[in-house]
Amino acid sequence: MSSSVSPLAPKNVPDMPVIAGVRLATAEAGIRYKNRTDVLLAVMDKGTAVAGVFTKSKCPSAPVEWCRAKLKGGKARALVVNSGNANAFTGKTGRASTALTAKIAAKAVGCSEGEIFLASTGVIGEPLDATKFDGVLGRLAETAEAGDYLAAAKAIMTTDTFPKVATATVKLGKAKVTINGMAKGAGMIAPDMATMLSFIFTDAPIAPAALQALLKAGVEDTFNAVTIDGDTSTSDTLLAFATGAAAEHGAPKISRASDPRLKAFVKAFNQVLANLSEQVARDGEGARKLVEITVEGAKTKASARKIAMSIANSPLVKTAIAGEDANWGRVVMAVGKAGEPADRDKLSISFNGIRVAKSGARDPSYDETQVSEAMKAPEIAIKVSLGLGKGRDRVLTCDLTKEYVAINGDYRS
């Protein structure tokens, strides 16, 4: 972890309310780091529904494979997350480590191994010594309390500079339900669902199939619309847990994602996902500027997304932003290389509301002094208008600084 907090970090951290049916605990297991927590145990009440989306990487981590297999059961009793070691590209040893971790956790919680979900983050290619969890998870199960989400988020950090949490409260039927979330991620971020590690908890009584549908839909314009460096992790995991405890207070049991009673809940759920995904962009390794890229006038939304991602993942665009240079030529380059329909002579580009290019050429009213001043802002909005259709999309990224190189050059040191 960096010793300095990103200048883009949120100014206020929300108070995270208790969610009935969820207890949390953290500890130092000595996985890689010294003098800091590196393991999280979340214990859920019986009957808790689970849903998940994972990396599409063809080289997934052992915990991703474990979770995919166990997701079919639809129920969860515990989540174990460790930082410092991704347990990825670890072969049979990695699979044995997940099995042993699940066995230790199941004994500690008093449930079946199929109700244990796992996630690991950190260095790829190094074996994870799961025996370090023996005793630790038992102690955590005994001391877990319905509470400290900030401590939980800190335990799963790697190169993150601040813990990422978000919450929302909404009515479901006659009852108030809560949605809490946490995430980690600062580098190796290019969404291909999911992205980084993120965990959502709610007391709403939602069946596994409905929760899965909500999660799959919710990530598309939130976590899947964020990129830091264009690299999709082997470990990307997003899990959602619904304890159903709010049913005791009048919340209706939901079996279908299309249930009209879910309208307000879905909005709040997606707001939590959006909040967390933006925090990841704000904590991009070495980031000094949050960048929002909007592409409009594309043939389709999908085409707009590809073009926006092409811009967001361009090292030349990102370094220009780091240098506070409104280099629209690099944006033109990124639009052109995306492989999507585009007409050079219809293209218009603006930085922070100032149009710099129009109809395929520099804007006649371009003022270098005005634009240079706008580029000093900590948040940069780039808008690209293609003039071809009604397709529109938006993605978040950050600038690319020397600090990014320093962090990743020393990552295994």
Tab-separated table of C-alpha atoms in Angstrom:
chain	number	residue	atom	x	y	z
A	1	MET	CA	0.000	0.000	0.000
A	2	SER	CA	1.058	3.560	-0.646
A	3	SER	CA	1.839	5.702	2.370
A	4	SER	CA	0.063	8.684	0.810
A	5	VAL	CA	-3.647	8.840	0.059
A	6	SER	CA	-4.765	9.640	-3.483
A	7	PRO	CA	-5.631	13.336	-3.884
A	8	LEU	CA	-8.813	12.156	-5.597
A	9	ALA	CA	-10.035	10.208	-2.557
A	10	PRO	CA	-13.579	11.044	-1.368
A	11	LYS	CA	-13.593	13.836	1.187
A	12	ASN	CA	-16.135	12.063	3.387
A	13	VAL	CA	-16.432	8.402	4.352
A	14	PRO	CA	-20.024	7.305	4.969
A	15	ASP	CA	-21.157	5.825	8.255
A	16	MET	CA	-21.776	2.174	7.436
A	17	PRO	CA	-24.903	0.855	9.164
A	18	VAL	CA	-25.235	-2.640	10.544
A	19	ILE	CA	-26.876	-5.209	8.279
A	20	ALA	CA	-28.785	-7.918	10.118
A	21	GLY	CA	-27.353	-11.325	9.383
A	22	VAL	CA	-23.802	-10.171	8.561
A	23	ARG	CA	-20.843	-10.231	10.962
A	24	LEU	CA	-17.294	-9.153	10.097
A	25	ALA	CA	-13.817	-9.688	11.523
A	26	THR	CA	-10.240	-9.097	10.337
A	27	ALA	CA	-6.805	-10.317	11.380
A	28	GLU	CA	-3.108	-10.420	10.574
A	29	ALA	CA	-2.391	-13.821	9.050
A	30	GLY	CA	1.073	-12.933	7.743
A	31	ILE	CA	0.272	-13.774	4.127
A	32	ARG	CA	2.710	-11.195	2.745
A	33	TYR	CA	2.452	-7.916	4.615
A	34	LYS	CA	3.814	-7.126	8.067
A	35	ASN	CA	2.001	-5.235	10.818
A	36	ARG	CA	-1.327	-4.947	9.008
A	37	THR	CA	-4.529	-6.933	8.625
A	38	ASP	CA	-4.622	-9.155	5.562
A	39	VAL	CA	-7.565	-11.502	6.025
A	40	LEU	CA	-11.282	-10.786	6.244
A	41	LEU	CA	-13.992	-13.168	7.393
A	42	ALA	CA	-17.632	-12.275	6.799
A	43	VAL	CA	-20.141	-14.608	8.451
A	44	MET	CA	-23.724	-14.679	7.202
A	45	ASP	CA	-26.850	-16.167	8.746
A	46	LYS	CA	-28.353	-19.380	7.402
A	47	GLY	CA	-30.395	-18.905	4.258
A	48	THR	CA	-28.313	-16.043	2.866
A	49	ALA	CA	-28.578	-15.851	-0.939
A	50	VAL	CA	-25.459	-15.286	-3.026
A	51	ALA	CA	-24.776	-14.061	-6.552
A	52	GLY	CA	-21.524	-13.369	-8.351
A	53	VAL	CA	-19.795	-12.214	-11.486
A	54	PHE	CA	-16.169	-12.949	-12.245
A	55	THR	CA	-13.278	-12.224	-14.560
A	56	LYS	CA	-13.477	-13.483	-18.124
A	57	SER	CA	-9.734	-14.020	-18.097
A	58	LYS	CA	-8.726	-17.385	-19.541
A	59	CYS	CA	-6.208	-17.654	-16.699
A	60	PRO	CA	-8.497	-17.262	-13.653
A	61	SER	CA	-7.322	-17.662	-10.084
A	62	ALA	CA	-8.128	-20.727	-7.998
A	63	PRO	CA	-10.602	-18.779	-5.795
A	64	VAL	CA	-12.503	-17.623	-8.908
A	65	GLU	CA	-12.867	-21.229	-10.042
A	66	TRP	CA	-13.986	-22.215	-6.536
A	67	CYS	CA	-16.658	-19.513	-6.365
A	68	ARG	CA	-17.997	-20.270	-9.832
A	69	ALA	CA	-18.499	-23.883	-8.837
A	70	LYS	CA	-20.146	-23.090	-5.501
A	71	LEU	CA	-22.392	-20.334	-6.874
A	72	LYS	CA	-24.763	-22.967	-8.254
A	73	GLY	CA	-25.882	-23.764	-4.699
A	74	GLY	CA	-27.198	-20.217	-4.301
A	75	LYS	CA	-26.505	-20.054	-0.544
A	76	ALA	CA	-23.608	-18.658	1.483
A	77	ARG	CA	-22.563	-18.738	5.117
A	78	ALA	CA	-19.110	-17.171	4.933
A	79	LEU	CA	-16.709	-15.154	2.801
A	80	VAL	CA	-12.938	-15.352	3.262
A	81	VAL	CA	-10.761	-12.720	1.567
A	82	ASN	CA	-6.997	-12.407	1.805
A	83	SER	CA	-4.651	-9.758	0.449
A	84	GLY	CA	-0.996	-10.078	-0.500
A	85	ASN	CA	-1.319	-13.245	-2.572
A	86	ALA	CA	-3.724	-13.764	-5.497
A	87	ASN	CA	-3.479	-17.580	-5.476
A	88	ALA	CA	-3.446	-17.344	-9.256
A	89	PHE	CA	-1.269	-19.345	-11.658
A	90	THR	CA	-0.532	-21.710	-8.796
A	91	GLY	CA	-1.716	-24.993	-10.363
A	92	LYS	CA	-2.732	-27.924	-8.191
A	93	THR	CA	-1.204	-26.203	-5.176
A	94	GLY	CA	-3.603	-23.305	-5.619
A	95	ARG	CA	-6.640	-25.561	-5.837
A	96	ALA	CA	-5.489	-27.414	-2.753
A	97	SER	CA	-5.122	-24.090	-0.925
A	98	THR	CA	-8.698	-23.056	-1.723
A	99	ALA	CA	-10.000	-26.435	-0.587
A	100	LEU	CA	-8.060	-26.228	2.675
A	101	THR	CA	-9.170	-22.635	3.298
A	102	ALA	CA	-12.799	-23.610	2.744
A	103	LYS	CA	-12.416	-26.603	5.044
A	104	ILE	CA	-10.960	-24.456	7.843
A	105	ALA	CA	-13.636	-21.781	7.363
A	106	ALA	CA	-16.492	-24.291	7.254
A	107	LYS	CA	-15.336	-25.823	10.535
A	108	ALA	CA	-15.010	-22.375	12.112
A	109	VAL	CA	-18.469	-21.228	11.026
A	110	GLY	CA	-20.258	-24.587	11.316
A	111	CYS	CA	-21.475	-25.062	7.756
A	112	SER	CA	-20.725	-27.015	4.596
A	113	GLU	CA	-17.709	-26.181	2.453
A	114	GLY	CA	-20.094	-25.459	-0.411
A	115	GLU	CA	-21.369	-22.417	1.500
A	116	ILE	CA	-17.908	-20.865	1.762
A	117	PHE	CA	-16.851	-18.238	-0.784
A	118	LEU	CA	-13.257	-17.163	-1.317
A	119	ALA	CA	-11.333	-14.304	-2.883
A	120	SER	CA	-7.623	-13.547	-2.983
A	121	THR	CA	-5.712	-10.510	-4.225
A	122	GLY	CA	-2.037	-9.700	-4.546
A	123	VAL	CA	0.951	-11.204	-6.310
A	124	ILE	CA	0.279	-13.726	-9.088
A	125	GLY	CA	2.277	-16.948	-9.323
A	126	GLU	CA	3.274	-17.459	-5.707
A	127	PRO	CA	1.790	-20.388	-3.724
A	128	LEU	CA	-0.626	-19.429	-0.955
A	129	ASP	CA	0.089	-21.127	2.361
A	130	ALA	CA	-3.464	-21.807	3.544
A	131	THR	CA	-2.230	-23.324	6.807
A	132	LYS	CA	-1.817	-19.716	7.975
A	133	PHE	CA	-5.612	-19.540	8.190
A	134	ASP	CA	-5.753	-22.438	10.654
A	135	GLY	CA	-6.682	-21.041	14.031
A	136	VAL	CA	-7.066	-17.518	12.636
A	137	LEU	CA	-10.456	-18.175	11.031
A	138	GLY	CA	-11.703	-19.949	14.141
A	139	ARG	CA	-10.827	-16.923	16.248
A	140	LEU	CA	-12.426	-14.578	13.738
A	141	ALA	CA	-15.645	-16.594	13.674
A	142	GLU	CA	-15.893	-16.225	17.448
A	143	THR	CA	-15.161	-12.486	17.485
A	144	ALA	CA	-17.017	-11.389	14.331
A	145	GLU	CA	-19.397	-8.498	14.929
A	146	ALA	CA	-22.108	-6.758	12.913
A	147	GLY	CA	-20.073	-3.919	11.979
A	148	ASP	CA	-16.857	-2.386	10.943
A	149	TYR	CA	-16.972	-2.291	7.151
A	150	LEU	CA	-14.128	0.224	7.006
A	151	ALA	CA	-11.779	-2.173	8.816
A	152	ALA	CA	-12.945	-4.942	6.483
A	153	ALA	CA	-12.189	-2.807	3.422
A	154	LYS	CA	-8.719	-1.991	4.782
A	155	ALA	CA	-7.869	-5.662	5.220
A	156	ILE	CA	-8.352	-6.427	1.523
A	157	MET	CA	-6.248	-3.522	0.186
A	158	THR	CA	-3.064	-4.030	-1.838
A	159	THR	CA	-1.791	-0.930	-3.676
A	160	ASP	CA	-4.980	0.929	-2.745
A	161	THR	CA	-4.374	4.186	-0.912
A	162	PHE	CA	-7.762	4.304	0.834
A	163	PRO	CA	-10.511	1.832	1.786
A	164	LYS	CA	-13.562	1.924	-0.467
A	165	VAL	CA	-17.027	1.634	1.058
A	166	ALA	CA	-20.521	2.760	0.070
A	167	THR	CA	-24.014	2.407	1.483
A	168	ALA	CA	-27.642	3.098	0.623
A	169	THR	CA	-30.963	2.683	2.419
A	170	VAL	CA	-34.268	2.258	0.621
A	171	LYS	CA	-37.827	1.067	1.182
A	172	LEU	CA	-38.795	-2.409	0.002
A	173	GLY	CA	-42.472	-2.889	0.623
A	174	LYS	CA	-43.114	-1.516	4.101
A	175	ALA	CA	-39.605	-2.179	5.375
A	176	LYS	CA	-36.364	-0.247	5.258
A	177	VAL	CA	-33.536	-2.276	3.712
A	178	THR	CA	-29.834	-1.484	3.630
A	179	ILE	CA	-27.187	-2.099	0.992
A	180	ASN	CA	-23.525	-1.951	2.038
A	181	GLY	CA	-20.569	-2.454	-0.244
A	182	MET	CA	-16.786	-2.498	-0.208
A	183	ALA	CA	-14.204	-2.776	-2.949
A	184	LYS	CA	-10.483	-2.911	-3.540
A	185	GLY	CA	-8.585	-2.104	-6.684
A	186	ALA	CA	-6.099	0.439	-7.977
A	187	GLY	CA	-4.145	-1.314	-10.735
A	188	MET	CA	-4.588	-4.181	-13.190
A	189	ILE	CA	-8.045	-2.770	-13.763
A	190	ALA	CA	-9.853	-3.295	-17.063
A	191	PRO	CA	-13.391	-4.530	-16.553
A	192	ASP	CA	-14.482	-7.765	-18.158
A	193	MET	CA	-16.840	-8.573	-15.391
A	194	ALA	CA	-16.226	-8.311	-12.723
A	195	THR	CA	-13.326	-6.038	-11.937
A	196	MET	CA	-11.117	-6.004	-8.829
A	197	LEU	CA	-12.688	-7.444	-5.687
A	198	SER	CA	-16.006	-6.104	-4.461
A	199	PHE	CA	-18.574	-7.387	-2.001
A	200	ILE	CA	-22.154	-6.236	-1.528
A	201	PHE	CA	-24.336	-7.064	1.476
A	202	THR	CA	-28.048	-6.441	1.966
A	203	ASP	CA	-30.783	-7.562	4.339
A	204	ALA	CA	-33.348	-7.608	1.517
A	205	PRO	CA	-35.095	-10.991	0.992
A	206	ILE	CA	-34.078	-11.629	-2.613
A	207	ALA	CA	-33.795	-15.115	-4.119
A	208	PRO	CA	-30.432	-16.150	-5.638
A	209	ALA	CA	-31.653	-16.117	-9.254
A	210	ALA	CA	-33.133	-12.635	-8.901
A	211	LEU	CA	-30.006	-11.345	-7.143
A	212	GLN	CA	-27.848	-12.791	-9.899
A	213	ALA	CA	-29.888	-11.010	-12.570
A	214	LEU	CA	-29.684	-7.694	-10.702
A	215	LEU	CA	-25.938	-8.008	-10.259
A	216	LYS	CA	-25.268	-8.970	-13.868
A	217	ALA	CA	-27.289	-6.002	-15.135
A	218	GLY	CA	-25.903	-3.582	-12.566
A	219	VAL	CA	-22.252	-4.041	-13.415
A	220	GLU	CA	-22.525	-3.068	-17.064
A	221	ASP	CA	-22.584	0.693	-16.583
A	222	THR	CA	-20.657	0.727	-13.306
A	223	PHE	CA	-17.759	-1.684	-12.775
A	224	ASN	CA	-17.629	-2.587	-16.460
A	225	ALA	CA	-17.342	1.090	-17.345
A	226	VAL	CA	-14.090	1.676	-15.445
A	227	THR	CA	-10.521	1.130	-16.565
A	228	ILE	CA	-7.185	2.084	-15.030
A	229	ASP	CA	-4.600	0.480	-17.276
A	230	GLY	CA	-6.381	-1.853	-19.699
A	231	ASP	CA	-5.264	-5.025	-17.908
A	232	THR	CA	-7.946	-7.472	-16.786
A	233	SER	CA	-7.071	-9.253	-13.547
A	234	THR	CA	-7.033	-13.017	-13.100
A	235	SER	CA	-8.867	-12.547	-9.805
A	236	ASP	CA	-11.761	-10.187	-10.558
A	237	THR	CA	-14.658	-11.090	-8.271
A	238	LEU	CA	-17.879	-9.322	-7.359
A	239	LEU	CA	-20.150	-11.133	-4.910
A	240	ALA	CA	-23.511	-10.031	-3.533
A	241	PHE	CA	-25.097	-11.492	-0.404
A	242	ALA	CA	-28.740	-11.058	0.656
A	243	THR	CA	-29.509	-12.255	4.185
A	244	GLY	CA	-33.273	-11.741	3.918
A	245	ALA	CA	-33.470	-10.459	7.503
A	246	ALA	CA	-35.678	-7.522	6.467
A	247	ALA	CA	-38.517	-9.968	5.816
A	248	GLU	CA	-39.141	-9.936	9.563
A	249	HIS	CA	-39.953	-6.234	9.275
A	250	GLY	CA	-42.337	-6.505	6.353
A	251	ALA	CA	-40.087	-6.618	3.299
A	252	PRO	CA	-41.662	-8.853	0.637
A	253	LYS	CA	-39.768	-11.920	-0.532
A	254	ILE	CA	-38.564	-11.315	-4.080
A	255	SER	CA	-38.169	-14.208	-6.499
A	256	ARG	CA	-37.952	-12.328	-9.824
A	257	ALA	CA	-35.645	-9.490	-10.835
A	258	SER	CA	-38.537	-8.033	-12.841
A	259	ASP	CA	-40.717	-7.646	-9.739
A	260	PRO	CA	-42.021	-4.026	-9.873
A	261	ARG	CA	-41.571	-3.734	-6.092
A	262	LEU	CA	-37.805	-3.776	-6.705
A	263	LYS	CA	-37.693	-0.494	-8.630
A	264	ALA	CA	-36.343	1.674	-5.799
A	265	PHE	CA	-34.069	-1.106	-4.566
A	266	VAL	CA	-32.498	-1.579	-8.007
A	267	LYS	CA	-31.760	2.147	-8.242
A	268	ALA	CA	-30.101	2.146	-4.811
A	269	PHE	CA	-28.224	-1.099	-5.558
A	270	ASN	CA	-26.816	0.358	-8.769
A	271	GLN	CA	-25.881	3.577	-6.962
A	272	VAL	CA	-23.723	1.572	-4.548
A	273	LEU	CA	-22.036	-0.202	-7.470
A	274	ALA	CA	-21.462	3.127	-9.242
A	275	ASN	CA	-20.050	4.735	-6.098
A	276	LEU	CA	-17.575	1.918	-5.529
A	277	SER	CA	-16.480	1.752	-9.157
A	278	GLU	CA	-15.822	5.507	-9.204
A	279	GLN	CA	-13.728	5.177	-6.059
A	280	VAL	CA	-11.589	2.614	-7.881
A	281	ALA	CA	-11.005	5.121	-10.694
A	282	ARG	CA	-10.149	7.776	-8.096
A	283	ASP	CA	-7.546	5.449	-6.590
A	284	GLY	CA	-5.844	4.448	-9.832
A	285	GLU	CA	-2.183	3.792	-9.148
A	286	GLY	CA	-0.419	7.148	-9.186
A	287	ALA	CA	-3.573	8.950	-10.323
A	288	ARG	CA	-3.836	12.702	-9.990
A	289	LYS	CA	-6.862	13.256	-12.218
A	290	LEU	CA	-10.226	11.516	-12.512
A	291	VAL	CA	-11.225	11.327	-16.174
A	292	GLU	CA	-14.761	10.912	-17.498
A	293	ILE	CA	-15.023	10.065	-21.184
A	294	THR	CA	-18.366	10.439	-22.917
A	295	VAL	CA	-18.928	9.340	-26.488
A	296	GLU	CA	-22.162	10.383	-28.179
A	297	GLY	CA	-23.540	10.240	-31.690
A	298	ALA	CA	-22.264	6.710	-32.246
A	299	LYS	CA	-24.100	4.085	-34.268
A	300	THR	CA	-24.931	2.099	-31.111
A	301	LYS	CA	-24.281	2.170	-27.375
A	302	ALA	CA	-21.926	-0.798	-27.795
A	303	SER	CA	-19.952	1.114	-30.421
A	304	ALA	CA	-19.782	4.160	-28.137
A	305	ARG	CA	-18.457	1.938	-25.313
A	306	LYS	CA	-15.673	0.526	-27.476
A	307	ILE	CA	-14.593	3.969	-28.614
A	308	ALA	CA	-14.727	5.352	-25.072
A	309	MET	CA	-12.603	2.442	-23.837
A	310	SER	CA	-10.131	2.973	-26.669
A	311	ILE	CA	-9.664	6.556	-25.482
A	312	ALA	CA	-9.591	5.617	-21.796
A	313	ASN	CA	-6.964	2.907	-22.293
A	314	SER	CA	-4.654	4.950	-24.507
A	315	PRO	CA	-1.325	5.628	-22.733
A	316	LEU	CA	-0.858	8.653	-24.989
A	317	VAL	CA	-4.196	10.182	-23.988
A	318	LYS	CA	-3.631	9.398	-20.319
A	319	THR	CA	-0.106	10.834	-20.213
A	320	ALA	CA	-1.283	13.978	-21.997
A	321	ILE	CA	-3.893	14.444	-19.271
A	322	ALA	CA	-1.220	13.895	-16.626
A	323	GLY	CA	0.751	16.680	-18.316
A	324	GLU	CA	-2.377	18.867	-18.395
A	325	ASP	CA	-2.245	18.957	-22.187
A	326	ALA	CA	-5.560	18.988	-24.091
A	327	ASN	CA	-4.028	16.989	-26.915
A	328	TRP	CA	-7.100	16.264	-29.003
A	329	GLY	CA	-4.927	14.679	-31.674
A	330	ARG	CA	-4.389	11.723	-29.366
A	331	VAL	CA	-8.139	11.461	-28.824
A	332	VAL	CA	-8.635	11.412	-32.602
A	333	MET	CA	-6.063	8.628	-32.793
A	334	ALA	CA	-7.884	6.586	-30.154
A	335	VAL	CA	-11.233	7.046	-31.902
A	336	GLY	CA	-9.749	5.934	-35.195
A	337	LYS	CA	-8.058	2.810	-33.852
A	338	ALA	CA	-11.183	1.535	-32.069
A	339	GLY	CA	-12.404	-0.179	-35.227
A	340	GLU	CA	-15.895	1.281	-34.886
A	341	PRO	CA	-17.816	3.473	-37.349
A	342	ALA	CA	-16.442	7.037	-37.322
A	343	ASP	CA	-16.237	9.910	-39.782
A	344	ARG	CA	-13.239	12.172	-39.336
A	345	ASP	CA	-15.043	15.174	-40.813
A	346	LYS	CA	-17.980	14.918	-38.401
A	347	LEU	CA	-15.864	14.519	-35.285
A	348	SER	CA	-16.054	17.098	-32.473
A	349	ILE	CA	-14.114	16.991	-29.180
A	350	SER	CA	-14.288	18.992	-25.965
A	351	PHE	CA	-12.297	19.093	-22.712
A	352	ASN	CA	-14.154	20.226	-19.581
A	353	GLY	CA	-16.885	21.802	-21.670
A	354	ILE	CA	-14.522	23.687	-23.965
A	355	ARG	CA	-14.764	22.562	-27.574
A	356	VAL	CA	-11.310	22.148	-29.078
A	357	ALA	CA	-12.186	20.377	-32.313
A	358	LYS	CA	-15.194	20.657	-34.589
A	359	SER	CA	-16.136	18.927	-37.845
A	360	GLY	CA	-12.785	17.237	-38.205
A	361	ALA	CA	-10.557	20.235	-37.521
A	362	ARG	CA	-9.431	22.549	-34.722
A	363	ASP	CA	-12.296	24.668	-33.435
A	364	PRO	CA	-12.094	28.211	-34.897
A	365	SER	CA	-12.562	29.715	-31.434
A	366	TYR	CA	-9.812	27.604	-29.821
A	367	ASP	CA	-7.965	29.446	-27.050
A	368	GLU	CA	-4.855	27.676	-25.738
A	369	THR	CA	-4.764	29.720	-22.535
A	370	GLN	CA	-8.369	28.909	-21.658
A	371	VAL	CA	-7.975	25.199	-22.326
A	372	SER	CA	-4.668	24.955	-20.460
A	373	GLU	CA	-6.287	26.470	-17.394
A	374	ALA	CA	-9.179	24.002	-17.591
A	375	MET	CA	-6.754	21.065	-17.754
A	376	LYS	CA	-5.393	21.943	-14.294
A	377	ALA	CA	-8.622	20.733	-12.684
A	378	PRO	CA	-8.509	17.434	-10.737
A	379	GLU	CA	-11.465	16.129	-12.735
A	380	ILE	CA	-11.358	16.116	-16.530
A	381	ALA	CA	-14.370	15.493	-18.770
A	382	ILE	CA	-13.674	14.547	-22.383
A	383	LYS	CA	-16.641	14.518	-24.743
A	384	VAL	CA	-16.476	13.090	-28.241
A	385	SER	CA	-19.343	13.664	-30.674
A	386	LEU	CA	-19.352	11.361	-33.715
A	387	GLY	CA	-22.441	12.672	-35.493
A	388	LEU	CA	-23.476	9.245	-36.786
A	389	GLY	CA	-26.389	8.115	-34.636
A	390	LYS	CA	-27.923	8.037	-31.165
A	391	GLY	CA	-25.484	5.688	-29.432
A	392	ARG	CA	-24.023	7.090	-26.231
A	393	ASP	CA	-21.861	5.762	-23.405
A	394	ARG	CA	-19.577	6.901	-20.623
A	395	VAL	CA	-16.540	5.382	-18.917
A	396	LEU	CA	-14.242	6.444	-16.104
A	397	THR	CA	-10.469	6.292	-15.992
A	398	CYS	CA	-7.542	8.309	-14.610
A	399	ASP	CA	-4.332	9.831	-15.841
A	400	LEU	CA	-1.077	7.904	-16.220
A	401	THR	CA	1.769	9.308	-14.150
A	402	LYS	CA	5.381	8.454	-13.321
A	403	GLU	CA	4.116	7.111	-10.009
A	404	TYR	CA	2.231	4.335	-11.832
A	405	VAL	CA	5.527	3.120	-13.290
A	406	ALA	CA	7.232	3.343	-9.893
A	407	ILE	CA	4.473	1.381	-8.133
A	408	ASN	CA	4.412	-1.406	-10.686
A	409	GLY	CA	8.175	-1.524	-11.138
A	410	ASP	CA	8.519	-2.296	-7.413
A	411	TYR	CA	5.330	-4.334	-6.903
A	412	ARG	CA	7.019	-7.616	-5.936
A	413	SER	CA	9.817	-5.991	-3.939
